[in-house]
Amino acid sequence: MRFFSVSSPHLPPINSVPLMMRRVLYALLPGTALMALFFGYGVLLNLLLAIIAAVAGEALMLVLRRRPVGLFLGDYSALVTAALLALALPPLAPWWLTVLGTLFAIVLGKHLYGGLGYNPFNPAMVGYVILLISFPREMTLWPAPAPLLAEPLGLAEIWRGVFGGGITATGRSLDALSMATPLDHVGIELGLERPLGAIKQDAVFGVLGGVGWLWINLAFLAGGLWLVYKKVIAWQIPTGMLGSLGALAALGWALAPDTQPGVLFHVLSGGIMLGAFFIATDPVSAATTPRGRLIYGAGIGALIFIIRSWGGYPDGIAFGVLLMNMAAPLIDYYNKPRVYGH
Amino acid sequence: MNKLFRFPGGLRLAGRKKLSNTTTIRPAPVPAELTVPLGQHIGAVPEVLVKVGDTVGKGQMLARPDGYVSAAVHAPSSGTVTAIESRPVPHPSGLSAPCVVIRTDGEDRWAELPAPISDWEQRDPAELRQRVREAGIVGLGGAAFPSSVKLNPGPGAVVEDLILNGAECEPYISCDDRLMRERAEQIVGGLRIIRHALQARRCTIGVEDNKPEAIAALREALSAAGERDVAVAAVPTRYPAGGEKQLIQVLTGREVPSGGLPLQIGVVCHNVGTAAAVYQAVVEGRPLISRVLTVTGAGVAAPANLEVRIGTPFSALIEYCGGYTPEVDRLLMGGPMMGFAVQDDLVPVIKATNCVLAGSGAEFPRPAEALPCIRCGACADACPVSLLPQQLYWHARAGDFDKTQEHELFDCIECGACAYVCPSQIPLVQYFRYAKSEIAEQERERKKADLARDRYEFRLERLEREKQEQAEKRRKKKEALRRAQEAKAEGAGGEKPAVDKQAAIQAALKRAEEKKAAKARASAEASNEESD
């Protein structure tokens, strides 16, 4: 009798890319829900637009590149890219901003480099940075968090805001609804030489970090820890990133308490937890050796601190990630683990 | 050696051992024909001692070891040698190899065996080694390395630790488990002989903690033998704890140097089945003509552990175990992680066959299409030797074999842990085997090219040398000629040659003149006579 022959191992693999990507999407849910709660349904609208654009862009590129469309659309990686970018965008961003950014991410950031597994840069951050540089005004219009709005944003209002050129049904302009994020606020006010103690009394600050941001970050942290537990992501990258950012923030606070807002503010503001557990951990563009990942994460943390403290942008996650993406191959080369018997 | 250590990575696998380990070892029937491959071990093919038509007795030597690393082969039953030819053997390549084919006579009549050695404690280790060598014993864990070689530490070498490997970490396989439960006294007996042969200081039997019955049986046999100096260590069940290097690491905390042997760190490791075979060879005089193996998987009706004669076709074993189930799709020799697929079930059982695994399509589904590597590093986390399979894969795929060697490709033990955890379903081990064979091929090519270049350079050198020699010869000849002339000239002396010439001319002229005068005189005389 003849039998099927193939190389060992014969036990089927226990893991799959679609499963990993789906788990990333599940882990984003708590943070996403809280963002929607604090910043309105615009968050969900962003997600929807980004996902549609990502799937369309991915399918188009797969067809053009003559790759199996079903196989690669089924890996959910385009959805993860779309979700990460959408969550990084201001919740009332005009529709074209979201669509354009997603297409940049998928087409430029991913497929022009060879698609899944071959992109040297984090695609979502490629899309984000292109938008940030090209459309700085739109990219900084964050609505005030719900507790600070006299009247919560209705669905129709948001719809008009996203598709109707920024003027809502009730006549409130997007500009009027928006408010500097805590990070932005600190940067601007420190620039005006207001003392840090006074700035921290402003409305946009709540308990530890900005209003809303604390809870959003904690929710992303929870999702991220679940991913670590499920071994979807490596613990070294978030540890390295939060560790170095925290250490530098502590050092800064100790040396210059008048201008440095401290550790908790740094690690609980902006998209830090989203960045640490979901963005920096994109395996394709990150370092892949165990020690290399710690260094890679630490590098991102340090760059974030530097950009936040002295850079021209309020937050530096995207730049930190992209800069460290470039360093990843070098980091891996010099951090090979010691092999048995050597 | 009570403290246990950890090896990096590793997997927790579903054991699937209950399929086969609940019944006792049964002897498999003698098949009508036995196909005994000559090269069943690592090392040189032994030299055949029989010819076609010979009648052989059970246990008679068919081929004797040829060289130090080689193993004897014996007749597993009595009968007639019907052929000595190439037959398909179980090998990943599916190639054929020389075999002695015996038509059994059903009598199972023993040939004359070497005398039992019951007082082995008084014997010289060399004598015991010789017995093991003549008995054709090789490592029965699957590697089939001639055991007599591993019983010879060499002059000056000290064996600190003798380790018996009863870990049996591959899923499905339970032959060592059953052997330890049922023949613990043979294993302990063999262990003591090996220890005596090696003069080993410490002695440990490592068994995975998912085999409590085996551990209990070994401990009982040890105390029955009055052996208080051997520890049975229950090692954590984590694949590949039964890999030699991994078991050594778990039990001693030491690592075998890359490319080296355990002996270099004072360790020798034998499989429990090998120990039992050593016991039989020394104390009973019985050569290695059969082994215990597991027949299992969802593809066979009644999985079992059998004592099988070497040379029995896989198909006969399956038949004895109730035949195939309709779901059968893959036939493996060895376990599901490191075993290889055999394409045809007519291949014979060899000394290295610890398991015949008939798998269903559900157990071992056909591989799915691989996705690109996303560098998640799950493979590196699972690797028991701390390699970076993702980087190895990357470079192997790109054909950058120098880089794969930089990443220590040759330390890969091909355990398959990386491929098992790969989310992209990449057949990583296959890539690594490919890279290894490519490098070996390149090495061969390089050696060939080196040889050709050496030859060419030698030829050029030779031609050049010949040319120079000729030139030298010519130069010398010329020189000699010149010297000779000079010598001649010197011998004749200064201006003399010129004077001689003048004289010769003068003489010639004189002679011509005289001739002319004589002629004139003669003609004058003649005319005078006419006129007279």
PDB file of C-alpha atoms in Angstrom, chain B residues 36 40 57-63 65 71-77 102 113-114 131-137 286-289 310 351:
ATOM      1  CA  VAL B  36      17.388  -7.674   6.954  1.00  0.00           C
ATOM      2  CA  GLN B  40      20.763  -0.235   9.884  1.00  0.00           C
ATOM      3  CA  GLY B  57      19.980 -20.431  12.370  1.00  0.00           C
ATOM      4  CA  LYS B  58      18.293 -17.859  14.547  1.00  0.00           C
ATOM      5  CA  GLY B  59      20.895 -15.491  15.919  1.00  0.00           C
ATOM      6  CA  GLN B  60      23.555 -16.490  13.399  1.00  0.00           C
ATOM      7  CA  MET B  61      25.721 -13.584  12.292  1.00  0.00           C
ATOM      8  CA  LEU B  62      24.870 -12.535   8.727  1.00  0.00           C
ATOM      9  CA  ALA B  63      27.391  -9.743   8.481  1.00  0.00           C
ATOM     10  CA  PRO B  65      31.181  -5.109  11.530  1.00  0.00           C
ATOM     11  CA  ALA B  71      27.519  -3.088  13.685  1.00  0.00           C
ATOM     12  CA  ALA B  72      26.957  -6.769  13.135  1.00  0.00           C
ATOM     13  CA  VAL B  73      23.669  -8.084  11.710  1.00  0.00           C
ATOM     14  CA  HIS B  74      22.130 -11.425  12.701  1.00  0.00           C
ATOM     15  CA  ALA B  75      19.441 -13.738  11.374  1.00  0.00           C
ATOM     16  CA  PRO B  76      16.218 -12.968  13.260  1.00  0.00           C
ATOM     17  CA  SER B  77      14.881 -16.479  12.692  1.00  0.00           C
ATOM     18  CA  ILE B 102      15.689 -14.973   4.509  1.00  0.00           C
ATOM     19  CA  LEU B 113      25.225 -18.613  20.581  1.00  0.00           C
ATOM     20  CA  PRO B 114      28.216 -17.180  22.371  1.00  0.00           C
ATOM     21  CA  ARG B 131      30.381  -8.877  23.238  1.00  0.00           C
ATOM     22  CA  VAL B 132      28.131  -5.869  22.640  1.00  0.00           C
ATOM     23  CA  ARG B 133      29.817  -5.311  19.298  1.00  0.00           C
ATOM     24  CA  GLU B 134      29.336  -8.916  18.232  1.00  0.00           C
ATOM     25  CA  ALA B 135      25.712  -8.793  19.333  1.00  0.00           C
ATOM     26  CA  GLY B 136      25.076  -6.005  16.824  1.00  0.00           C
ATOM     27  CA  ILE B 137      23.678  -3.614  19.415  1.00  0.00           C
ATOM     28  CA  ARG B 286      21.577 -13.353  22.684  1.00  0.00           C
ATOM     29  CA  PRO B 287      22.344 -10.996  19.778  1.00  0.00           C
ATOM     30  CA  LEU B 288      20.031  -8.141  18.810  1.00  0.00           C
ATOM     31  CA  ILE B 289      17.544  -9.830  16.498  1.00  0.00           C
ATOM     32  CA  ILE B 310      14.227  -7.176  12.639  1.00  0.00           C
ATOM     33  CA  LYS B 351      16.889  -1.700  14.705  1.00  0.00           C
TER      34      LYS B 351
END
